[in-house]
mmCIF file of C-alpha atoms in Angstrom:
data_model
loop_
_atom_site.group_PDB
_atom_site.id
_atom_site.type_symbol
_atom_site.label_atom_id
_atom_site.label_comp_id
_atom_site.label_asym_id
_atom_site.label_seq_id
_atom_site.Cartn_x
_atom_site.Cartn_y
_atom_site.Cartn_z
ATOM 1 C CA MET A 1 163.460 97.721 125.192
ATOM 2 C CA ALA A 2 160.859 99.851 126.995
ATOM 3 C CA GLN A 3 159.888 101.414 123.661
ATOM 4 C CA LYS A 4 159.459 97.970 122.069
ATOM 5 C CA GLN A 5 157.271 96.833 124.969
ATOM 6 C CA GLU A 6 155.192 100.000 124.617
ATOM 7 C CA GLU A 7 154.795 99.437 120.857
ATOM 8 C CA GLY A 8 153.891 95.794 121.483
ATOM 9 C CA GLY A 9 151.281 96.784 124.036
ATOM 10 C CA LEU A 10 149.793 99.327 121.641
ATOM 11 C CA LEU A 11 149.663 96.731 118.858
ATOM 12 C CA GLU A 12 147.862 94.249 121.133
ATOM 13 C CA THR A 13 145.340 96.922 122.111
ATOM 14 C CA VAL A 14 144.652 97.726 118.460
ATOM 15 C CA LYS A 15 144.223 94.015 117.683
ATOM 16 C CA VAL A 16 141.724 93.579 120.524
ATOM 17 C CA ILE A 17 139.726 96.603 119.339
ATOM 18 C CA VAL A 18 139.698 95.351 115.736
ATOM 19 C CA GLN A 19 138.607 91.876 116.854
ATOM 20 C CA ALA A 20 135.850 93.336 119.032
ATOM 21 C CA LEU A 21 134.595 95.480 116.152
ATOM 22 C CA ALA A 22 134.648 92.465 113.818
ATOM 23 C CA ILE A 23 132.636 90.376 116.291
ATOM 24 C CA ALA A 24 130.156 93.226 116.753
ATOM 25 C CA LEU A 25 129.802 93.561 112.977
ATOM 26 C CA VAL A 26 129.123 89.833 112.577
ATOM 27 C CA ILE A 27 126.504 89.905 115.361
ATOM 28 C CA ARG A 28 124.892 93.040 113.902
ATOM 29 C CA THR A 29 124.865 91.622 110.351
ATOM 30 C CA LEU A 30 123.920 87.991 110.930
ATOM 31 C CA LEU A 31 122.351 87.606 114.363
ATOM 32 C CA PHE A 32 120.767 90.548 116.178
ATOM 33 C CA GLN A 33 120.083 94.194 115.408
ATOM 34 C CA PRO A 34 118.965 96.735 118.014
ATOM 35 C CA PHE A 35 115.911 98.776 117.063
ATOM 36 C CA ASN A 36 114.359 101.787 118.789
ATOM 37 C CA ILE A 37 110.575 102.247 118.795
ATOM 38 C CA PRO A 38 109.975 105.799 117.506
ATOM 39 C CA SER A 39 106.165 105.882 117.304
ATOM 40 C CA GLY A 40 103.073 104.693 119.138
ATOM 41 C CA SER A 41 101.663 102.450 116.405
ATOM 42 C CA MET A 42 102.397 99.254 118.369
ATOM 43 C CA ILE A 43 101.031 100.399 121.752
ATOM 44 C CA PRO A 44 100.427 98.603 124.102
ATOM 45 C CA THR A 45 102.823 95.849 122.965
ATOM 46 C CA LEU A 46 105.678 98.274 122.296
ATOM 47 C CA LEU A 47 105.981 101.807 123.657
ATOM 48 C CA ILE A 48 107.827 104.857 122.385
ATOM 49 C CA GLY A 49 111.287 104.613 123.935
ATOM 50 C CA ASP A 50 111.500 100.802 123.935
ATOM 51 C CA TYR A 51 114.664 99.256 122.511
ATOM 52 C CA VAL A 52 114.303 95.767 121.092
ATOM 53 C CA PHE A 53 116.594 93.111 119.685
ATOM 54 C CA VAL A 54 115.569 91.921 116.230
ATOM 55 C CA SER A 55 116.698 88.445 115.136
ATOM 56 C CA LYS A 56 118.197 88.729 111.636
ATOM 57 C CA TYR A 57 118.314 84.958 111.087
ATOM 58 C CA ALA A 58 114.592 84.340 111.725
ATOM 59 C CA TYR A 59 113.565 84.744 108.086
ATOM 60 C CA GLY A 60 116.894 84.270 106.349
ATOM 61 C CA TYR A 61 118.828 87.097 104.730
ATOM 62 C CA SER A 62 118.185 89.602 101.968
ATOM 63 C CA ASN A 63 119.973 92.779 100.938
ATOM 64 C CA TYR A 64 117.825 94.643 103.466
ATOM 65 C CA SER A 65 119.157 92.450 106.280
ATOM 66 C CA MET A 66 122.630 93.883 105.746
ATOM 67 C CA PRO A 67 123.887 97.228 107.066
ATOM 68 C CA PHE A 68 123.292 99.968 104.446
ATOM 69 C CA GLY A 69 121.402 97.469 102.225
ATOM 70 C CA PRO A 70 124.111 96.653 99.664
ATOM 71 C CA ASN A 71 122.817 95.134 96.427
ATOM 72 C CA VAL A 72 124.873 91.934 96.655
ATOM 73 C CA PHE A 73 122.272 89.264 95.820
ATOM 74 C CA SER A 74 118.605 88.886 94.910
ATOM 75 C CA GLY A 75 115.790 87.336 96.938
ATOM 76 C CA ARG A 76 116.520 85.680 100.294
ATOM 77 C CA ILE A 77 118.991 83.025 101.322
ATOM 78 C CA LEU A 78 118.196 80.501 104.084
ATOM 79 C CA ALA A 79 114.626 81.799 103.755
ATOM 80 C CA SER A 80 111.977 80.936 106.351
ATOM 81 C CA PRO A 81 108.587 82.693 106.065
ATOM 82 C CA PRO A 82 107.119 84.607 109.012
ATOM 83 C CA LYS A 83 104.167 83.286 110.957
ATOM 84 C CA ARG A 84 100.924 85.160 111.423
ATOM 85 C CA GLY A 85 101.266 87.237 114.574
ATOM 86 C CA ASP A 86 105.030 87.809 114.357
ATOM 87 C CA VAL A 87 106.193 91.348 115.136
ATOM 88 C CA VAL A 88 108.474 92.272 112.264
ATOM 89 C CA VAL A 89 110.892 95.031 111.314
ATOM 90 C CA PHE A 90 110.857 95.697 107.572
ATOM 91 C CA LYS A 91 111.911 98.274 105.019
ATOM 92 C CA LEU A 92 109.047 100.481 103.885
ATOM 93 C CA PRO A 93 108.260 99.303 100.327
ATOM 94 C CA ARG A 94 107.747 102.773 98.864
ATOM 95 C CA ASP A 95 111.308 103.871 99.636
ATOM 96 C CA ASN A 96 113.103 100.637 100.664
ATOM 97 C CA GLU A 97 115.002 102.647 103.292
ATOM 98 C CA THR A 98 112.773 103.534 106.250
ATOM 99 C CA ASP A 99 112.481 100.935 109.025
ATOM 100 C CA TYR A 100 108.937 100.107 110.159
ATOM 101 C CA ILE A 101 107.774 97.681 112.835
ATOM 102 C CA LYS A 102 104.318 96.054 112.668
ATOM 103 C CA ARG A 103 102.556 92.747 113.266
ATOM 104 C CA VAL A 104 102.050 90.188 110.477
ATOM 105 C CA ILE A 105 98.289 89.867 110.002
ATOM 106 C CA GLY A 106 97.927 88.527 106.462
ATOM 107 C CA LEU A 107 99.920 85.785 104.737
ATOM 108 C CA PRO A 108 100.218 85.305 100.961
ATOM 109 C CA GLY A 109 96.784 84.549 99.492
ATOM 110 C CA ASP A 110 94.840 85.733 102.569
ATOM 111 C CA ARG A 111 91.781 87.957 102.233
ATOM 112 C CA ILE A 112 91.871 90.773 104.815
ATOM 113 C CA GLN A 113 89.190 93.319 105.637
ATOM 114 C CA MET A 114 88.123 95.630 108.464
ATOM 115 C CA ILE A 115 84.360 95.981 108.999
ATOM 116 C CA GLU A 116 83.095 98.227 111.808
ATOM 117 C CA GLY A 117 86.375 97.893 113.659
ATOM 118 C CA ARG A 118 86.477 94.101 113.463
ATOM 119 C CA LEU A 119 89.239 92.255 111.628
ATOM 120 C CA TYR A 120 88.175 89.589 109.132
ATOM 121 C CA ILE A 121 90.651 87.038 107.751
ATOM 122 C CA ASN A 122 89.434 84.860 104.903
ATOM 123 C CA GLY A 123 85.834 85.778 105.621
ATOM 124 C CA VAL A 124 85.951 84.887 109.332
ATOM 125 C CA VAL A 125 85.870 87.527 112.071
ATOM 126 C CA VAL A 126 88.915 87.354 114.335
ATOM 127 C CA GLN A 127 88.120 86.552 117.956
ATOM 128 C CA ARG A 128 88.637 89.322 120.484
ATOM 129 C CA GLU A 129 87.859 89.667 124.189
ATOM 130 C CA LYS A 130 87.396 92.945 126.027
ATOM 131 C CA ILE A 131 89.879 93.456 128.880
ATOM 132 C CA ASP A 132 90.755 96.263 131.306
ATOM 133 C CA LYS A 133 91.258 99.583 129.550
ATOM 134 C CA ALA A 134 94.757 100.784 128.845
ATOM 135 C CA ARG A 135 95.723 104.458 129.007
ATOM 136 C CA THR A 136 97.367 106.228 126.101
ATOM 137 C CA GLU A 137 97.386 109.557 124.283
ATOM 138 C CA ASN A 138 94.535 110.445 121.951
ATOM 139 C CA ARG A 139 94.961 112.568 118.814
ATOM 140 C CA GLU A 140 94.928 115.727 120.948
ATOM 141 C CA GLY A 141 97.830 114.469 123.063
ATOM 142 C CA GLN A 142 95.689 113.864 126.154
ATOM 143 C CA GLU A 143 96.176 110.631 128.111
ATOM 144 C CA VAL A 144 92.845 108.844 128.299
ATOM 145 C CA PRO A 145 91.516 105.309 128.961
ATOM 146 C CA VAL A 146 90.890 103.482 125.673
ATOM 147 C CA ALA A 147 89.029 100.363 124.578
ATOM 148 C CA THR A 148 91.385 97.390 124.924
ATOM 149 C CA TYR A 149 91.022 93.834 123.645
ATOM 150 C CA ARG A 150 92.844 90.526 123.686
ATOM 151 C CA GLU A 151 92.790 89.419 120.052
ATOM 152 C CA THR A 152 93.483 85.839 118.963
ATOM 153 C CA LEU A 153 94.670 85.439 115.389
ATOM 154 C CA PRO A 154 93.810 82.231 113.518
ATOM 155 C CA GLY A 155 96.414 79.484 113.762
ATOM 156 C CA ASP A 156 97.040 76.431 111.625
ATOM 157 C CA ALA A 157 97.484 72.680 112.026
ATOM 158 C CA GLU A 158 100.945 73.155 113.554
ATOM 159 C CA HIS A 159 100.632 76.394 115.516
ATOM 160 C CA ALA A 160 98.001 77.814 117.848
ATOM 161 C CA GLY A 161 96.776 81.300 117.065
ATOM 162 C CA VAL A 162 98.819 84.154 118.515
ATOM 163 C CA GLU A 163 97.169 86.127 121.321
ATOM 164 C CA HIS A 164 98.051 89.796 121.606
ATOM 165 C CA THR A 165 96.580 93.024 122.929
ATOM 166 C CA ILE A 166 95.141 95.756 120.742
ATOM 167 C CA ILE A 167 93.698 99.159 121.535
ATOM 168 C CA GLU A 168 90.982 101.140 119.754
ATOM 169 C CA ILE A 169 91.424 104.822 120.611
ATOM 170 C CA GLU A 170 88.381 105.774 118.529
ATOM 171 C CA GLY A 171 86.362 102.655 119.327
ATOM 172 C CA ASP A 172 85.159 100.729 116.283
ATOM 173 C CA HIS A 173 84.660 103.856 114.211
ATOM 174 C CA GLY A 174 88.219 104.965 113.444
ATOM 175 C CA ILE A 175 89.342 106.202 110.055
ATOM 176 C CA ASN A 176 90.627 102.750 109.008
ATOM 177 C CA ASP A 177 87.957 100.630 110.712
ATOM 178 C CA ASN A 178 86.113 100.044 107.430
ATOM 179 C CA THR A 179 88.251 99.033 104.460
ATOM 180 C CA GLU A 180 88.084 97.424 101.079
ATOM 181 C CA LEU A 181 88.808 93.714 100.769
ATOM 182 C CA PHE A 182 92.571 93.138 100.470
ATOM 183 C CA VAL A 183 93.950 90.008 98.798
ATOM 184 C CA VAL A 184 97.595 89.498 99.753
ATOM 185 C CA PRO A 185 99.774 88.780 96.674
ATOM 186 C CA PRO A 186 102.262 85.886 96.538
ATOM 187 C CA ASP A 187 105.487 86.504 98.505
ATOM 188 C CA HIS A 188 103.925 89.515 100.267
ATOM 189 C CA TYR A 189 102.522 90.160 103.747
ATOM 190 C CA PHE A 190 99.839 92.363 105.272
ATOM 191 C CA MET A 191 101.001 94.341 108.314
ATOM 192 C CA MET A 192 99.020 96.146 111.000
ATOM 193 C CA GLY A 193 99.827 97.988 114.217
ATOM 194 C CA ASP A 194 98.347 96.962 117.566
ATOM 195 C CA ASN A 195 97.271 100.580 118.089
ATOM 196 C CA ARG A 196 94.600 100.121 115.446
ATOM 197 C CA ASP A 197 93.419 103.729 115.177
ATOM 198 C CA ASN A 198 96.916 105.238 115.179
ATOM 199 C CA SER A 199 98.921 103.082 112.794
ATOM 200 C CA THR A 200 100.054 103.763 109.240
ATOM 201 C CA ASP A 201 100.119 100.211 107.901
ATOM 202 C CA SER A 202 99.008 97.930 105.067
ATOM 203 C CA ARG A 203 95.447 99.241 105.251
ATOM 204 C CA ILE A 204 96.709 102.448 103.647
ATOM 205 C CA ALA A 205 98.005 102.463 100.059
ATOM 206 C CA PRO A 206 101.602 103.592 99.421
ATOM 207 C CA GLU A 207 100.427 106.417 97.151
ATOM 208 C CA LEU A 208 98.468 107.779 100.131
ATOM 209 C CA GLY A 209 101.513 107.644 102.400
ATOM 210 C CA GLY A 210 100.835 104.147 103.714
ATOM 211 C CA VAL A 211 102.604 100.805 103.666
ATOM 212 C CA GLY A 212 100.609 98.580 101.328
ATOM 213 C CA TYR A 213 101.654 94.965 100.902
ATOM 214 C CA VAL A 214 105.179 94.186 102.134
ATOM 215 C CA PRO A 215 107.390 91.961 99.944
ATOM 216 C CA PHE A 216 109.100 89.056 101.707
ATOM 217 C CA VAL A 217 112.461 90.429 100.585
ATOM 218 C CA ASN A 218 111.873 93.647 102.588
ATOM 219 C CA LEU A 219 111.749 91.864 105.944
ATOM 220 C CA VAL A 220 114.710 92.698 108.194
ATOM 221 C CA GLY A 221 113.943 90.410 111.136
ATOM 222 C CA ARG A 222 111.641 89.420 113.994
ATOM 223 C CA ALA A 223 111.350 91.454 117.209
ATOM 224 C CA GLU A 224 112.347 89.223 120.121
ATOM 225 C CA VAL A 225 112.898 91.039 123.421
ATOM 226 C CA ILE A 226 112.879 94.522 124.944
ATOM 227 C CA PHE A 227 116.408 95.039 126.260
ATOM 228 C CA PHE A 228 116.046 98.683 127.336
ATOM 229 C CA SER A 229 113.269 101.225 127.713
ATOM 230 C CA VAL A 230 113.062 104.893 128.628
ATOM 231 C CA LYS A 231 110.023 107.088 129.089
ATOM 232 C CA LYS A 232 108.761 109.178 126.196
ATOM 233 C CA ASP A 233 110.881 112.299 125.502
ATOM 234 C CA GLU A 234 113.749 110.944 127.629
ATOM 235 C CA SER A 235 117.203 110.251 126.167
ATOM 236 C CA ALA A 236 118.653 106.775 126.588
ATOM 237 C CA LEU A 237 122.103 108.406 126.719
ATOM 238 C CA ALA A 238 121.247 110.502 129.790
ATOM 239 C CA PHE A 239 122.458 107.797 132.190
ATOM 240 C CA TRP A 240 122.325 110.157 135.175
ATOM 241 C CA ARG A 241 118.539 110.183 134.799
ATOM 242 C CA TRP A 242 118.152 106.408 134.491
ATOM 243 C CA PRO A 243 116.825 105.877 138.045
ATOM 244 C CA TRP A 244 113.759 107.935 137.033
ATOM 245 C CA SER A 245 113.646 107.685 133.224
ATOM 246 C CA VAL A 246 114.106 103.942 132.700
ATOM 247 C CA ARG A 247 110.997 101.764 132.624
ATOM 248 C CA TRP A 248 112.574 98.989 134.693
ATOM 249 C CA ASP A 249 109.470 96.812 134.553
ATOM 250 C CA ARG A 250 109.739 96.537 130.746
ATOM 251 C CA LEU A 251 113.319 95.264 130.583
ATOM 252 C CA PHE A 252 113.653 91.760 129.100
ATOM 253 C CA LYS A 253 109.959 91.450 128.298
ATOM 254 C CA PRO A 254 109.036 89.694 125.026
ATOM 255 C CA ALA A 255 108.662 92.176 122.166
ATOM 256 C CA HIS A 256 105.615 90.439 120.723
#
């Protein structure tokens, strides 16, 4: 009888573990995916070492929304297009494997151009307001104060324009501060990082190692909230260092 009780207890434990894994898989596949910020292209909105939850349902589902990207259907189901200003995780179009995170700047049909460091959308310069300087690393790895702006993207009849903070490490004379005129194709989006002079994004062509236009189908989801954050070069798994390594003030902040 004791052996039967032991076997029954083991079976119940296995069932609980299987159920927990199934629930986690459903959440990971259909609802939320954790994402770690590996680079500084979205500073100051997102820092290296931030961990964010990405809503998978925000734009509907494509093959790239699923773990390992199985080729089970074409296009998107339950599709809902992103709004200008959304912070989005997507699969890099030139390999369809690497996860990138950027801000949606251009919608299908938009004309996008950078002129002397200023962003133009459909021929109109985007409003920006100078604010207190942020500090970040320059190309030499030195932490310095940098030009910082509150930028307001154009809205529409239903939504006010999104306000967000950008930095210009090289002022208005960075390598990508003067570009050609981009016309966003149908069902594609133009992405840029908030760290304007240190972001590989849609301003750079795929054949030059950049992003180019991002197809709607490549979108994984929308960044929602920072649920954990550790300082640069710290491991999130080193829990014994958390009192000093965790950026407590960043926990549960919006990721956009």
